[in-house]
Amino acid sequence: MIRVVLPPHLRTLAKVTGEVRVEVPGEVTQRHVLDAVEREFPMLLGTMRDRSTGKRRPLVRFFACEEDLSNEPPDAPLPDRVAAGEEPFLVVGAMAGG
C-alpha cells in the first residue's frame, strides 16, 4: 500500500483524516499513485491534475523522501521507500500571493 498525505482542503473534500493508503498495481509512479487516489476518491478528480491534459495543477506540488518531485516526469518511478510504504507521497498546496 502506498501512503499519501493530502493537503487539508483535499482531505476535507475527500472526507478523510490523516494520510490515505492506496493500492498501486505495477510500477509506482506519480501517475499511478494519483490515478489510484482519484479512483478511490473520485471527488478529487481534477483537483491535483488537469482533467484533460493530466498535467499537475500550477499550485500543487509533489514531494517524497524530502525531494520536490513536482517537475519530474509523471511516469518516473517514485523512490523505493515510497514504493515500500515506508515514506509517504506528499501532495502539497503551494502558497501564492504577496
mmCIF file of C-alpha atoms in Angstrom:
data_model
loop_
_atom_site.group_PDB
_atom_site.id
_atom_site.type_symbol
_atom_site.label_atom_id
_atom_site.label_comp_id
_atom_site.label_asym_id
_atom_site.label_seq_id
_atom_site.Cartn_x
_atom_site.Cartn_y
_atom_site.Cartn_z
ATOM 1 C CA MET A 1 0.000 0.000 0.000
ATOM 2 C CA ILE A 2 1.212 3.463 -0.864
ATOM 3 C CA ARG A 3 0.847 6.153 1.780
ATOM 4 C CA VAL A 4 -0.395 9.526 0.506
ATOM 5 C CA VAL A 5 -0.634 12.741 2.509
ATOM 6 C CA LEU A 6 -3.140 15.215 1.105
ATOM 7 C CA PRO A 7 -3.364 18.913 1.967
ATOM 8 C CA PRO A 8 -6.148 19.887 4.410
ATOM 9 C CA HIS A 9 -8.554 21.212 1.773
ATOM 10 C CA LEU A 10 -8.371 17.963 -0.231
ATOM 11 C CA ARG A 11 -8.755 15.839 2.924
ATOM 12 C CA THR A 12 -11.919 17.822 3.691
ATOM 13 C CA LEU A 13 -13.224 17.306 0.161
ATOM 14 C CA ALA A 14 -12.459 13.562 0.336
ATOM 15 C CA LYS A 15 -13.902 13.351 3.886
ATOM 16 C CA VAL A 16 -10.771 11.708 5.320
ATOM 17 C CA THR A 17 -8.454 12.469 8.203
ATOM 18 C CA GLY A 18 -4.745 11.789 8.173
ATOM 19 C CA GLU A 19 -2.979 10.037 5.359
ATOM 20 C CA VAL A 20 -4.711 7.758 2.875
ATOM 21 C CA ARG A 21 -3.455 4.421 1.599
ATOM 22 C CA VAL A 22 -3.945 3.252 -1.958
ATOM 23 C CA GLU A 23 -3.097 0.097 -3.850
ATOM 24 C CA VAL A 24 -0.943 0.766 -6.917
ATOM 25 C CA PRO A 25 -0.672 -2.145 -9.314
ATOM 26 C CA GLY A 26 2.584 -2.321 -11.244
ATOM 27 C CA GLU A 27 5.261 0.349 -11.147
ATOM 28 C CA VAL A 28 4.856 3.045 -8.502
ATOM 29 C CA THR A 29 4.925 6.378 -10.349
ATOM 30 C CA GLN A 30 3.309 9.766 -9.749
ATOM 31 C CA ARG A 31 0.761 8.988 -12.462
ATOM 32 C CA HIS A 32 -0.178 5.597 -10.988
ATOM 33 C CA VAL A 33 -0.396 6.938 -7.426
ATOM 34 C CA LEU A 34 -2.601 9.863 -8.470
ATOM 35 C CA ASP A 35 -4.735 7.539 -10.627
ATOM 36 C CA ALA A 36 -5.256 5.315 -7.570
ATOM 37 C CA VAL A 37 -6.130 8.279 -5.324
ATOM 38 C CA GLU A 38 -8.636 9.609 -7.871
ATOM 39 C CA ARG A 39 -10.114 6.122 -8.304
ATOM 40 C CA GLU A 40 -10.554 5.736 -4.526
ATOM 41 C CA PHE A 41 -11.740 9.331 -4.047
ATOM 42 C CA PRO A 42 -13.475 10.401 -7.291
ATOM 43 C CA MET A 43 -14.375 13.772 -5.782
ATOM 44 C CA LEU A 44 -10.658 14.652 -6.092
ATOM 45 C CA LEU A 45 -10.649 14.157 -9.861
ATOM 46 C CA GLY A 46 -9.263 17.332 -11.430
ATOM 47 C CA THR A 47 -8.045 18.861 -8.166
ATOM 48 C CA MET A 48 -4.406 17.771 -8.425
ATOM 49 C CA ARG A 49 -4.119 17.377 -12.194
ATOM 50 C CA ASP A 50 -5.880 18.947 -15.133
ATOM 51 C CA ARG A 51 -8.598 16.536 -16.279
ATOM 52 C CA SER A 52 -7.901 16.891 -19.987
ATOM 53 C CA THR A 53 -4.090 17.062 -20.050
ATOM 54 C CA GLY A 54 -3.194 15.130 -16.896
ATOM 55 C CA LYS A 55 -0.632 17.810 -16.010
ATOM 56 C CA ARG A 56 -0.058 18.917 -12.430
ATOM 57 C CA ARG A 57 -2.098 21.928 -11.371
ATOM 58 C CA PRO A 58 0.077 25.068 -11.010
ATOM 59 C CA LEU A 59 -0.411 25.484 -7.251
ATOM 60 C CA VAL A 60 0.053 21.808 -6.389
ATOM 61 C CA ARG A 61 3.444 20.307 -5.545
ATOM 62 C CA PHE A 62 4.535 16.690 -5.060
ATOM 63 C CA PHE A 63 7.189 15.573 -2.562
ATOM 64 C CA ALA A 64 8.674 12.277 -1.420
ATOM 65 C CA CYS A 65 11.680 11.470 0.745
ATOM 66 C CA GLU A 66 12.354 15.193 1.251
ATOM 67 C CA GLU A 67 12.616 15.777 -2.511
ATOM 68 C CA ASP A 68 10.456 18.041 -4.666
ATOM 69 C CA LEU A 69 9.187 15.769 -7.444
ATOM 70 C CA SER A 70 6.810 18.333 -8.933
ATOM 71 C CA ASN A 71 8.763 18.754 -12.165
ATOM 72 C CA GLU A 72 9.741 15.109 -12.565
ATOM 73 C CA PRO A 73 8.111 13.157 -15.409
ATOM 74 C CA PRO A 74 4.818 11.621 -14.202
ATOM 75 C CA ASP A 75 5.934 8.150 -15.298
ATOM 76 C CA ALA A 76 9.292 8.236 -13.497
ATOM 77 C CA PRO A 77 9.453 5.677 -10.672
ATOM 78 C CA LEU A 78 8.983 7.087 -7.185
ATOM 79 C CA PRO A 79 11.688 6.419 -4.571
ATOM 80 C CA ASP A 80 11.905 2.843 -3.293
ATOM 81 C CA ARG A 81 10.953 3.924 0.251
ATOM 82 C CA VAL A 82 7.634 5.278 -1.105
ATOM 83 C CA ALA A 83 7.010 2.112 -3.120
ATOM 84 C CA ALA A 84 7.682 0.044 0.014
ATOM 85 C CA GLY A 85 5.232 2.119 2.082
ATOM 86 C CA GLU A 86 7.994 3.354 4.390
ATOM 87 C CA GLU A 87 7.663 7.013 3.351
ATOM 88 C CA PRO A 88 4.554 8.869 2.148
ATOM 89 C CA PHE A 89 3.961 10.617 -1.156
ATOM 90 C CA LEU A 90 3.002 14.188 -0.251
ATOM 91 C CA VAL A 91 0.601 16.363 -2.203
ATOM 92 C CA VAL A 92 1.119 19.955 -1.074
ATOM 93 C CA GLY A 93 -0.949 23.009 -1.910
ATOM 94 C CA ALA A 94 1.515 25.782 -2.770
ATOM 95 C CA MET A 95 1.081 29.276 -1.374
ATOM 96 C CA ALA A 96 0.652 32.240 -3.672
ATOM 97 C CA GLY A 97 0.144 35.909 -3.194
ATOM 98 C CA GLY A 98 2.092 38.836 -1.925
#
